C-alpha cells in the first residue's frame, strides 16, 4: 500500500478516536511535545507526529487481549512479555500501523515499536518519539524526577535524556519488585550508560 502520510495519519486517527478519553488526551499531549522535540533534534516533525499518533493504539487493551493479538499476528512473546503483556503494546501498534495503517517508513514503525524500552541502534527520530511520550506534561507532574529528563531533552541532549529515564525507571521498577525488560539495559549500554 503506498499512499500519502496524510492518508496514513487519517487512518490512525480513526482508530485513536475509539480509545478512552484519557488515553486520547495523552496521545494529543505527546504529539505536541513531539513537534517541539522534532525541531530541537532536527528531525522531520511529520514523521515524529505519525509515530506518536499511533504509538498507544493498544495501551488500553487488557493483558488477555494483548496476548491474543500477538498470537493472531504470529508474534511469540518472550518470558518478560508473557509476564507483563503491556510490553507488547508498542510492537502491536507498529504492526497495526504497517498492516492496517499503510505506514511504510521503517523509522516511524521502529519508534512506535520501541517506545516502551527504547533499543540499541535507534536515532534521533525514535528518540523524539520516545521522549515526547515520557515527558507528557501530565507525567512530569506525577513523577517530578522526569523534569531532569525533560531538561536534557529540551537542550537537545537526547542520549543523556534517555539514559536518565532508563536509569530512573529501572530503579523505580526494581523498588516495586518488577524486573525491567533486558532491552532497556541493552539500549542504555548502546547509549553509553
Ligand atoms: Fe505506550
Ligand atoms: Fe504513550
Short mmCIF file of N, CA and C and ligand atoms in Angstrom, two decimals:
data_model
loop_
_atom_site.label_atom_id
_atom_site.label_comp_id
_atom_site.label_asym_id
_atom_site.label_seq_id
_atom_site.Cartn_x
_atom_site.Cartn_y
_atom_site.Cartn_z
N UNK A 1 0.85 -1.19 0.00
CA UNK A 1 0.00 0.00 0.00
C UNK A 1 0.89 1.24 0.00
N UNK A 2 0.68 2.10 -0.96
CA UNK A 2 1.52 3.29 -0.99
C UNK A 2 0.62 4.51 -1.11
N UNK A 3 0.51 5.25 -0.05
CA UNK A 3 -0.30 6.46 -0.10
C UNK A 3 0.34 7.53 0.76
N UNK A 4 -0.31 8.67 0.82
CA UNK A 4 0.35 9.80 1.47
C UNK A 4 0.36 9.65 2.99
N UNK A 5 1.27 10.39 3.63
CA UNK A 5 1.34 10.39 5.09
C UNK A 5 0.01 10.90 5.65
N UNK A 6 -0.60 11.87 4.96
CA UNK A 6 -1.89 12.41 5.44
C UNK A 6 -2.94 11.29 5.49
N UNK A 7 -2.94 10.43 4.47
CA UNK A 7 -3.90 9.31 4.47
C UNK A 7 -3.58 8.30 5.57
N UNK A 8 -2.29 8.05 5.77
CA UNK A 8 -1.88 7.12 6.86
C UNK A 8 -2.31 7.68 8.20
N UNK A 9 -2.09 8.98 8.39
CA UNK A 9 -2.44 9.63 9.65
C UNK A 9 -3.96 9.60 9.87
N UNK A 10 -4.70 9.81 8.80
CA UNK A 10 -6.17 9.81 8.92
C UNK A 10 -6.67 8.44 9.37
N UNK A 11 -6.07 7.37 8.84
CA UNK A 11 -6.49 6.02 9.25
C UNK A 11 -6.15 5.78 10.73
N UNK A 12 -4.97 6.21 11.13
CA UNK A 12 -4.57 6.04 12.54
C UNK A 12 -5.52 6.83 13.44
N UNK A 13 -5.82 8.06 13.04
CA UNK A 13 -6.69 8.90 13.89
C UNK A 13 -8.09 8.31 14.02
N UNK A 14 -8.55 7.60 12.98
CA UNK A 14 -9.87 6.95 13.09
C UNK A 14 -9.85 5.87 14.17
N UNK A 15 -8.73 5.17 14.29
CA UNK A 15 -8.61 4.14 15.33
C UNK A 15 -8.43 4.77 16.70
N UNK A 16 -7.64 5.84 16.75
CA UNK A 16 -7.41 6.53 18.02
C UNK A 16 -8.72 7.07 18.57
N UNK A 17 -9.61 7.49 17.69
CA UNK A 17 -10.90 8.07 18.12
C UNK A 17 -11.71 7.08 18.95
N UNK A 18 -11.43 5.79 18.82
CA UNK A 18 -12.17 4.78 19.58
C UNK A 18 -11.54 4.49 20.95
N UNK A 19 -10.42 5.12 21.25
CA UNK A 19 -9.73 4.86 22.53
C UNK A 19 -10.36 5.67 23.66
N UNK A 20 -10.13 5.25 24.91
CA UNK A 20 -10.66 6.00 26.05
C UNK A 20 -10.14 7.45 26.06
N UNK A 21 -10.95 8.34 26.62
CA UNK A 21 -10.65 9.77 26.57
C UNK A 21 -9.28 10.13 27.17
N UNK A 22 -8.96 9.53 28.32
CA UNK A 22 -7.69 9.86 28.99
C UNK A 22 -6.50 9.49 28.12
N UNK A 23 -6.60 8.36 27.44
CA UNK A 23 -5.51 7.91 26.57
C UNK A 23 -5.40 8.83 25.35
N UNK A 24 -6.55 9.22 24.81
CA UNK A 24 -6.53 10.15 23.66
C UNK A 24 -5.86 11.47 24.06
N UNK A 25 -6.15 11.91 25.29
CA UNK A 25 -5.57 13.18 25.75
C UNK A 25 -4.05 13.05 25.88
N UNK A 26 -3.57 11.89 26.38
CA UNK A 26 -2.12 11.65 26.47
C UNK A 26 -1.49 11.67 25.08
N UNK A 27 -2.14 11.02 24.13
CA UNK A 27 -1.60 10.97 22.76
C UNK A 27 -1.51 12.39 22.20
N UNK A 28 -2.55 13.19 22.42
CA UNK A 28 -2.54 14.58 21.95
C UNK A 28 -1.39 15.37 22.57
N UNK A 29 -1.22 15.24 23.89
CA UNK A 29 -0.15 15.99 24.57
C UNK A 29 1.22 15.54 24.06
N UNK A 30 1.39 14.23 23.88
CA UNK A 30 2.71 13.74 23.42
C UNK A 30 2.97 14.21 21.98
N UNK A 31 1.92 14.37 21.17
CA UNK A 31 2.12 14.87 19.80
C UNK A 31 2.59 16.33 19.82
N UNK A 32 2.07 17.09 20.76
CA UNK A 32 2.51 18.50 20.88
C UNK A 32 3.99 18.53 21.27
N UNK A 33 4.35 17.75 22.30
CA UNK A 33 5.75 17.72 22.74
C UNK A 33 6.63 17.18 21.60
N UNK A 34 6.13 16.20 20.88
CA UNK A 34 6.89 15.61 19.76
C UNK A 34 7.25 16.66 18.71
N UNK A 35 6.32 17.55 18.42
CA UNK A 35 6.59 18.63 17.46
C UNK A 35 7.72 19.52 17.95
N UNK A 36 7.71 19.80 19.26
CA UNK A 36 8.75 20.65 19.84
C UNK A 36 10.11 19.95 19.80
N UNK A 37 10.12 18.66 20.18
CA UNK A 37 11.40 17.93 20.19
C UNK A 37 11.93 17.71 18.78
N UNK A 38 11.04 17.50 17.82
CA UNK A 38 11.48 17.31 16.42
C UNK A 38 12.29 18.53 15.97
N UNK A 39 11.79 19.72 16.31
CA UNK A 39 12.50 20.96 15.92
C UNK A 39 13.87 21.02 16.62
N UNK A 40 13.90 20.62 17.88
CA UNK A 40 15.16 20.68 18.65
C UNK A 40 16.16 19.65 18.13
N UNK A 41 15.68 18.43 17.82
CA UNK A 41 16.57 17.35 17.40
C UNK A 41 16.89 17.40 15.90
N UNK A 42 16.21 18.28 15.16
CA UNK A 42 16.46 18.39 13.72
C UNK A 42 15.93 17.21 12.93
N UNK A 43 14.77 16.68 13.35
CA UNK A 43 14.16 15.58 12.60
C UNK A 43 12.80 16.02 12.07
N UNK A 44 12.26 15.27 11.11
CA UNK A 44 11.01 15.64 10.43
C UNK A 44 9.81 15.55 11.39
N UNK A 45 9.18 16.69 11.68
CA UNK A 45 8.06 16.68 12.64
C UNK A 45 6.88 15.82 12.18
N UNK A 46 6.70 15.71 10.87
CA UNK A 46 5.57 14.92 10.35
C UNK A 46 5.75 13.43 10.67
N UNK A 47 6.99 12.96 10.60
CA UNK A 47 7.27 11.55 10.87
C UNK A 47 7.16 11.27 12.37
N UNK A 48 7.63 12.20 13.18
CA UNK A 48 7.51 12.06 14.64
C UNK A 48 6.04 12.03 15.02
N UNK A 49 5.27 12.92 14.39
CA UNK A 49 3.84 13.01 14.71
C UNK A 49 3.09 11.73 14.33
N UNK A 50 3.45 11.16 13.17
CA UNK A 50 2.79 9.92 12.72
C UNK A 50 3.04 8.79 13.73
N UNK A 51 4.29 8.68 14.19
CA UNK A 51 4.63 7.63 15.16
C UNK A 51 3.88 7.85 16.48
N UNK A 52 3.83 9.11 16.92
CA UNK A 52 3.17 9.38 18.21
C UNK A 52 1.66 9.21 18.11
N UNK A 53 1.10 9.52 16.95
CA UNK A 53 -0.35 9.35 16.79
C UNK A 53 -0.74 7.89 17.01
N UNK A 54 0.14 6.96 16.55
CA UNK A 54 -0.22 5.55 16.62
C UNK A 54 0.40 4.77 17.78
N UNK A 55 1.30 5.40 18.55
CA UNK A 55 2.14 4.60 19.46
C UNK A 55 1.36 3.85 20.54
N UNK A 56 0.23 4.41 20.96
CA UNK A 56 -0.51 3.80 22.08
C UNK A 56 -1.86 3.20 21.65
N UNK A 57 -1.94 2.77 20.41
CA UNK A 57 -3.21 2.20 19.92
C UNK A 57 -3.69 1.03 20.78
N UNK A 58 -2.75 0.32 21.41
CA UNK A 58 -3.13 -0.84 22.23
C UNK A 58 -2.83 -0.64 23.71
N UNK A 59 -2.62 0.62 24.12
CA UNK A 59 -2.26 0.88 25.52
C UNK A 59 -3.40 0.54 26.47
N UNK A 60 -4.64 0.60 25.97
CA UNK A 60 -5.79 0.34 26.84
C UNK A 60 -6.27 -1.11 26.75
N UNK A 61 -5.59 -1.94 25.97
CA UNK A 61 -6.02 -3.34 25.83
C UNK A 61 -5.67 -4.12 27.10
N UNK A 62 -6.46 -5.13 27.40
CA UNK A 62 -6.19 -5.96 28.58
C UNK A 62 -5.03 -6.92 28.27
N UNK A 63 -4.47 -7.52 29.32
CA UNK A 63 -3.39 -8.50 29.12
C UNK A 63 -3.84 -9.61 28.18
N UNK A 64 -5.07 -10.09 28.39
CA UNK A 64 -5.59 -11.19 27.56
C UNK A 64 -5.68 -10.75 26.10
N UNK A 65 -6.18 -9.53 25.88
CA UNK A 65 -6.31 -9.03 24.50
C UNK A 65 -4.93 -8.89 23.85
N UNK A 66 -3.95 -8.39 24.61
CA UNK A 66 -2.61 -8.19 24.05
C UNK A 66 -2.01 -9.53 23.64
N UNK A 67 -2.16 -10.54 24.49
CA UNK A 67 -1.60 -11.86 24.17
C UNK A 67 -2.32 -12.48 22.97
N UNK A 68 -3.64 -12.28 22.91
CA UNK A 68 -4.44 -12.80 21.81
C UNK A 68 -4.07 -12.12 20.49
N UNK A 69 -3.88 -10.78 20.54
CA UNK A 69 -3.49 -10.03 19.34
C UNK A 69 -2.11 -10.47 18.86
N UNK A 70 -1.20 -10.72 19.82
CA UNK A 70 0.14 -11.17 19.45
C UNK A 70 0.06 -12.51 18.73
N UNK A 71 -0.73 -13.42 19.27
CA UNK A 71 -0.89 -14.74 18.66
C UNK A 71 -1.40 -14.60 17.23
N UNK A 72 -2.41 -13.72 17.07
CA UNK A 72 -3.01 -13.54 15.74
C UNK A 72 -2.01 -12.98 14.74
N UNK A 73 -1.04 -12.20 15.23
CA UNK A 73 -0.03 -11.61 14.33
C UNK A 73 1.20 -12.49 14.19
N UNK A 74 1.18 -13.66 14.84
CA UNK A 74 2.32 -14.57 14.74
C UNK A 74 3.51 -14.12 15.58
N UNK A 75 3.23 -13.26 16.58
CA UNK A 75 4.30 -12.78 17.47
C UNK A 75 4.38 -13.74 18.65
N UNK A 76 5.58 -14.25 18.92
CA UNK A 76 5.76 -15.14 20.08
C UNK A 76 6.36 -14.31 21.22
N UNK A 77 5.58 -14.04 22.28
CA UNK A 77 6.11 -13.22 23.37
C UNK A 77 7.28 -13.91 24.07
N UNK A 78 8.28 -13.11 24.48
CA UNK A 78 9.35 -13.69 25.28
C UNK A 78 8.85 -13.80 26.73
N UNK A 79 9.72 -14.29 27.62
CA UNK A 79 9.30 -14.52 29.00
C UNK A 79 8.80 -13.25 29.69
N UNK A 80 9.47 -12.14 29.43
CA UNK A 80 9.09 -10.87 30.06
C UNK A 80 7.73 -10.41 29.54
N UNK A 81 7.54 -10.57 28.23
CA UNK A 81 6.29 -10.12 27.61
C UNK A 81 5.12 -11.02 28.03
N UNK A 82 5.40 -12.30 28.27
CA UNK A 82 4.33 -13.19 28.75
C UNK A 82 3.91 -12.79 30.16
N UNK A 83 4.90 -12.40 30.99
CA UNK A 83 4.62 -11.98 32.37
C UNK A 83 3.98 -10.61 32.42
N UNK A 84 4.42 -9.71 31.53
CA UNK A 84 3.94 -8.31 31.50
C UNK A 84 3.48 -7.99 30.08
N UNK A 85 2.29 -8.47 29.70
CA UNK A 85 1.85 -8.32 28.30
C UNK A 85 1.80 -6.86 27.81
N UNK A 86 1.75 -5.90 28.74
CA UNK A 86 1.74 -4.50 28.32
C UNK A 86 3.00 -4.16 27.51
N UNK A 87 4.09 -4.92 27.75
CA UNK A 87 5.32 -4.71 26.98
C UNK A 87 5.09 -4.91 25.48
N UNK A 88 3.98 -5.58 25.13
CA UNK A 88 3.70 -5.86 23.71
C UNK A 88 2.99 -4.70 23.01
N UNK A 89 2.55 -3.69 23.77
CA UNK A 89 1.62 -2.74 23.13
C UNK A 89 2.25 -1.89 22.04
N UNK A 90 3.56 -1.60 22.16
CA UNK A 90 4.22 -0.82 21.11
C UNK A 90 4.41 -1.64 19.83
N UNK A 91 4.84 -2.87 20.03
CA UNK A 91 5.06 -3.78 18.90
C UNK A 91 3.75 -4.01 18.13
N UNK A 92 2.66 -4.19 18.88
CA UNK A 92 1.36 -4.42 18.25
C UNK A 92 0.86 -3.16 17.53
N UNK A 93 1.15 -1.99 18.12
CA UNK A 93 0.76 -0.74 17.46
C UNK A 93 1.51 -0.60 16.13
N UNK A 94 2.82 -0.92 16.16
CA UNK A 94 3.62 -0.82 14.93
C UNK A 94 3.10 -1.80 13.88
N UNK A 95 2.70 -2.99 14.32
CA UNK A 95 2.18 -3.99 13.37
C UNK A 95 0.87 -3.49 12.76
N UNK A 96 0.01 -2.89 13.58
CA UNK A 96 -1.25 -2.32 13.04
C UNK A 96 -0.93 -1.21 12.05
N UNK A 97 -0.01 -0.31 12.44
CA UNK A 97 0.31 0.83 11.57
C UNK A 97 0.82 0.36 10.21
N UNK A 98 1.64 -0.72 10.21
CA UNK A 98 2.18 -1.23 8.95
C UNK A 98 1.09 -1.94 8.14
N UNK A 99 0.33 -2.80 8.80
CA UNK A 99 -0.60 -3.66 8.06
C UNK A 99 -1.93 -2.98 7.74
N UNK A 100 -2.49 -2.28 8.73
CA UNK A 100 -3.79 -1.64 8.50
C UNK A 100 -3.66 -0.14 8.20
N UNK A 101 -2.62 0.47 8.74
CA UNK A 101 -2.47 1.92 8.57
C UNK A 101 -1.72 2.31 7.30
N UNK A 102 -1.06 1.34 6.66
CA UNK A 102 -0.34 1.63 5.42
C UNK A 102 0.97 2.38 5.62
N UNK A 103 1.49 2.37 6.86
CA UNK A 103 2.75 3.07 7.14
C UNK A 103 3.92 2.20 6.68
N UNK A 104 4.82 2.78 5.89
CA UNK A 104 5.95 2.02 5.37
C UNK A 104 7.29 2.54 5.89
N UNK A 105 7.28 3.71 6.52
CA UNK A 105 8.51 4.35 6.99
C UNK A 105 9.12 3.52 8.14
N UNK A 106 10.30 2.90 7.90
CA UNK A 106 10.83 1.98 8.91
C UNK A 106 11.16 2.66 10.24
N UNK A 107 11.59 3.92 10.20
CA UNK A 107 11.93 4.60 11.46
C UNK A 107 10.68 4.96 12.25
N UNK A 108 9.61 5.31 11.54
CA UNK A 108 8.34 5.60 12.22
C UNK A 108 7.84 4.33 12.91
N UNK A 109 7.94 3.21 12.20
CA UNK A 109 7.48 1.94 12.77
C UNK A 109 8.37 1.51 13.94
N UNK A 110 9.68 1.72 13.81
CA UNK A 110 10.60 1.36 14.91
C UNK A 110 10.33 2.24 16.13
N UNK A 111 10.03 3.50 15.90
CA UNK A 111 9.76 4.42 17.01
C UNK A 111 8.54 3.98 17.80
N UNK A 112 7.48 3.58 17.09
CA UNK A 112 6.27 3.10 17.78
C UNK A 112 6.57 1.77 18.48
N UNK A 113 7.24 0.88 17.77
CA UNK A 113 7.55 -0.45 18.31
C UNK A 113 8.32 -0.36 19.63
N UNK A 114 9.34 0.51 19.67
CA UNK A 114 10.26 0.52 20.81
C UNK A 114 9.99 1.65 21.80
N UNK A 115 8.77 2.20 21.82
CA UNK A 115 8.58 3.39 22.66
C UNK A 115 8.53 3.08 24.15
N UNK A 116 8.49 1.80 24.53
CA UNK A 116 8.47 1.48 25.97
C UNK A 116 9.88 1.33 26.54
N UNK A 117 10.75 0.61 25.83
CA UNK A 117 12.08 0.31 26.38
C UNK A 117 13.22 1.03 25.66
N UNK A 118 12.92 1.62 24.47
CA UNK A 118 13.95 2.04 23.53
C UNK A 118 14.74 0.80 23.13
N UNK A 119 15.76 0.92 22.29
CA UNK A 119 16.50 -0.25 21.81
C UNK A 119 17.82 0.22 21.22
N UNK A 120 18.82 -0.64 21.16
CA UNK A 120 20.08 -0.26 20.53
C UNK A 120 19.87 0.06 19.04
N UNK A 121 20.67 0.97 18.53
CA UNK A 121 20.65 1.24 17.09
C UNK A 121 19.63 2.27 16.64
N UNK A 122 18.88 2.85 17.57
CA UNK A 122 17.88 3.85 17.17
C UNK A 122 18.50 5.24 17.19
N UNK A 123 17.90 6.17 16.45
CA UNK A 123 18.46 7.51 16.30
C UNK A 123 17.55 8.61 16.84
N UNK A 124 17.81 9.85 16.42
CA UNK A 124 17.10 11.00 16.98
C UNK A 124 15.59 11.01 16.70
N UNK A 125 15.16 10.43 15.58
CA UNK A 125 13.71 10.41 15.32
C UNK A 125 13.00 9.53 16.35
N UNK A 126 13.53 8.32 16.54
CA UNK A 126 12.93 7.42 17.53
C UNK A 126 13.06 8.01 18.93
N UNK A 127 14.18 8.74 19.15
CA UNK A 127 14.39 9.38 20.46
C UNK A 127 13.34 10.46 20.72
N UNK A 128 13.01 11.23 19.68
CA UNK A 128 11.99 12.29 19.85
C UNK A 128 10.65 11.66 20.22
N UNK A 129 10.32 10.54 19.61
CA UNK A 129 9.06 9.85 19.91
C UNK A 129 9.10 9.29 21.34
N UNK A 130 10.19 8.62 21.66
CA UNK A 130 10.33 8.01 23.00
C UNK A 130 10.19 9.08 24.08
N UNK A 131 10.93 10.18 23.92
CA UNK A 131 10.96 11.20 24.97
C UNK A 131 9.67 12.01 25.02
N UNK A 132 9.05 12.26 23.87
CA UNK A 132 7.78 13.01 23.87
C UNK A 132 6.72 12.24 24.64
N UNK A 133 6.75 10.91 24.51
CA UNK A 133 5.81 10.07 25.28
C UNK A 133 6.09 10.19 26.77
N UNK A 134 7.37 10.24 27.16
CA UNK A 134 7.73 10.22 28.58
C UNK A 134 7.56 11.57 29.25
N UNK A 135 7.74 12.68 28.49
CA UNK A 135 7.64 13.99 29.15
C UNK A 135 6.33 14.69 28.81
N UNK A 136 5.31 13.92 28.50
CA UNK A 136 3.93 14.44 28.51
C UNK A 136 3.79 15.22 29.84
N UNK A 137 3.39 16.50 29.78
CA UNK A 137 3.35 17.33 30.99
C UNK A 137 2.60 16.68 32.17
N UNK A 138 1.60 15.88 31.88
CA UNK A 138 0.88 15.19 32.96
C UNK A 138 1.77 14.19 33.69
N UNK A 139 2.60 13.49 32.91
CA UNK A 139 3.51 12.51 33.50
C UNK A 139 4.57 13.22 34.34
N UNK A 140 5.06 14.37 33.86
CA UNK A 140 6.09 15.11 34.60
C UNK A 140 5.51 15.60 35.94
N UNK A 141 4.22 16.00 35.92
CA UNK A 141 3.59 16.42 37.18
C UNK A 141 3.51 15.27 38.17
N UNK A 142 3.22 14.07 37.66
CA UNK A 142 3.08 12.92 38.56
C UNK A 142 4.42 12.35 39.03
N UNK A 143 5.45 12.50 38.21
CA UNK A 143 6.79 11.98 38.56
C UNK A 143 7.79 13.12 38.40
N UNK A 144 8.01 13.87 39.48
CA UNK A 144 8.86 15.07 39.38
C UNK A 144 10.27 14.78 38.85
N UNK A 145 10.77 13.55 39.06
CA UNK A 145 12.13 13.24 38.55
C UNK A 145 12.19 13.34 37.02
N UNK A 146 11.04 13.32 36.35
CA UNK A 146 11.05 13.43 34.89
C UNK A 146 11.50 14.81 34.41
N UNK A 147 11.49 15.79 35.31
CA UNK A 147 11.90 17.13 34.86
C UNK A 147 13.38 17.14 34.46
N UNK A 148 14.21 16.27 35.08
CA UNK A 148 15.62 16.15 34.66
C UNK A 148 15.70 15.63 33.22
N UNK A 149 14.86 14.62 32.94
CA UNK A 149 14.80 14.04 31.59
C UNK A 149 14.36 15.13 30.61
N UNK A 150 13.34 15.89 31.01
CA UNK A 150 12.81 16.94 30.13
C UNK A 150 13.86 18.02 29.85
N UNK A 151 14.60 18.42 30.89
CA UNK A 151 15.62 19.46 30.68
C UNK A 151 16.66 19.01 29.66
N UNK A 152 17.14 17.76 29.81
CA UNK A 152 18.13 17.24 28.83
C UNK A 152 17.53 17.21 27.43
N UNK A 153 16.29 16.72 27.34
CA UNK A 153 15.64 16.60 26.03
C UNK A 153 15.50 17.98 25.39
N UNK A 154 15.08 18.96 26.15
CA UNK A 154 14.85 20.30 25.59
C UNK A 154 16.16 21.02 25.25
N UNK A 155 17.28 20.53 25.81
CA UNK A 155 18.60 21.04 25.39
C UNK A 155 19.07 20.35 24.12
N UNK A 156 18.37 19.29 23.71
CA UNK A 156 18.78 18.55 22.53
C UNK A 156 19.68 17.37 22.85
N UNK A 157 19.93 17.16 24.14
CA UNK A 157 20.81 16.06 24.56
C UNK A 157 20.00 14.77 24.70
N UNK A 158 19.63 14.17 23.56
CA UNK A 158 18.68 13.07 23.64
C UNK A 158 19.27 11.80 24.25
N UNK A 159 20.58 11.59 24.04
CA UNK A 159 21.16 10.38 24.64
C UNK A 159 21.18 10.45 26.17
N UNK A 160 21.72 11.55 26.77
CA UNK A 160 21.64 11.65 28.23
C UNK A 160 20.20 11.63 28.75
N UNK A 161 19.28 12.21 28.01
CA UNK A 161 17.87 12.23 28.45
C UNK A 161 17.33 10.81 28.54
N UNK A 162 17.60 10.00 27.52
CA UNK A 162 17.09 8.63 27.53
C UNK A 162 17.81 7.80 28.59
N UNK A 163 19.12 8.03 28.74
CA UNK A 163 19.85 7.31 29.79
C UNK A 163 19.26 7.62 31.16
N UNK A 164 19.01 8.91 31.41
CA UNK A 164 18.45 9.31 32.72
C UNK A 164 17.09 8.65 32.93
N UNK A 165 16.28 8.59 31.87
CA UNK A 165 14.96 7.97 32.00
C UNK A 165 15.09 6.49 32.32
N UNK A 166 15.91 5.78 31.54
CA UNK A 166 16.01 4.32 31.74
C UNK A 166 16.57 4.00 33.13
N UNK A 167 17.57 4.78 33.56
CA UNK A 167 18.15 4.52 34.89
C UNK A 167 17.10 4.74 35.98
N UNK A 168 16.35 5.81 35.87
CA UNK A 168 15.36 6.11 36.92
C UNK A 168 14.19 5.13 36.90
N UNK A 169 13.71 4.79 35.72
CA UNK A 169 12.54 3.89 35.66
C UNK A 169 12.94 2.48 36.08
N UNK A 170 14.18 2.09 35.77
CA UNK A 170 14.68 0.78 36.19
C UNK A 170 14.70 0.72 37.72
N UNK A 171 15.23 1.77 38.35
CA UNK A 171 15.29 1.81 39.82
C UNK A 171 13.88 1.77 40.40
N UNK A 172 12.97 2.53 39.80
CA UNK A 172 11.58 2.57 40.30
C UNK A 172 10.92 1.19 40.17
N UNK A 173 11.12 0.54 39.04
CA UNK A 173 10.52 -0.79 38.84
C UNK A 173 11.10 -1.79 39.84
N UNK A 174 12.42 -1.73 40.03
CA UNK A 174 13.04 -2.69 40.95
C UNK A 174 12.55 -2.48 42.39
N UNK A 175 12.31 -1.22 42.74
CA UNK A 175 11.73 -0.95 44.08
C UNK A 175 10.37 -1.60 44.23
N UNK A 176 9.64 -1.71 43.12
CA UNK A 176 8.31 -2.33 43.15
C UNK A 176 8.35 -3.82 42.83
N UNK A 177 9.56 -4.38 42.77
CA UNK A 177 9.70 -5.82 42.54
C UNK A 177 9.42 -6.25 41.11
N UNK A 178 9.50 -5.30 40.17
CA UNK A 178 9.26 -5.64 38.75
C UNK A 178 10.60 -5.66 38.03
N UNK A 179 10.85 -6.72 37.26
CA UNK A 179 12.11 -6.81 36.50
C UNK A 179 11.94 -6.11 35.17
N UNK A 180 12.77 -5.09 34.89
CA UNK A 180 12.65 -4.40 33.60
C UNK A 180 13.03 -5.33 32.44
N UNK A 181 12.48 -5.07 31.27
CA UNK A 181 12.85 -5.87 30.10
C UNK A 181 14.33 -5.61 29.78
N UNK A 182 15.10 -6.68 29.50
CA UNK A 182 16.54 -6.51 29.24
C UNK A 182 16.85 -5.57 28.08
N UNK A 183 15.88 -5.35 27.17
CA UNK A 183 16.16 -4.44 26.05
C UNK A 183 16.47 -3.03 26.54
N UNK A 184 15.86 -2.64 27.66
CA UNK A 184 16.11 -1.29 28.20
C UNK A 184 17.59 -1.18 28.62
N UNK A 185 18.11 -2.24 29.24
CA UNK A 185 19.52 -2.24 29.65
C UNK A 185 20.44 -2.24 28.42
N UNK A 186 20.04 -3.02 27.40
CA UNK A 186 20.83 -3.03 26.15
C UNK A 186 20.86 -1.64 25.51
N UNK A 187 19.69 -0.97 25.54
CA UNK A 187 19.62 0.38 24.97
C UNK A 187 20.51 1.33 25.76
N UNK A 188 20.47 1.18 27.08
CA UNK A 188 21.28 2.03 27.97
C UNK A 188 22.76 1.86 27.64
N UNK A 189 23.19 0.61 27.48
CA UNK A 189 24.59 0.33 27.17
C UNK A 189 24.97 0.93 25.80
N UNK A 190 24.06 0.79 24.83
CA UNK A 190 24.33 1.32 23.49
C UNK A 190 24.43 2.85 23.50
N UNK A 191 23.75 3.48 24.49
CA UNK A 191 23.80 4.94 24.59
C UNK A 191 24.95 5.41 25.48
N UNK A 192 25.80 4.47 25.87
CA UNK A 192 26.98 4.82 26.66
C UNK A 192 26.75 4.86 28.16
N UNK A 193 25.64 4.26 28.61
CA UNK A 193 25.32 4.29 30.05
C UNK A 193 25.86 3.08 30.78
FE1 LIG B 1 2.82 3.35 25.44
FE1 LIG B 2 2.27 6.85 25.41
#
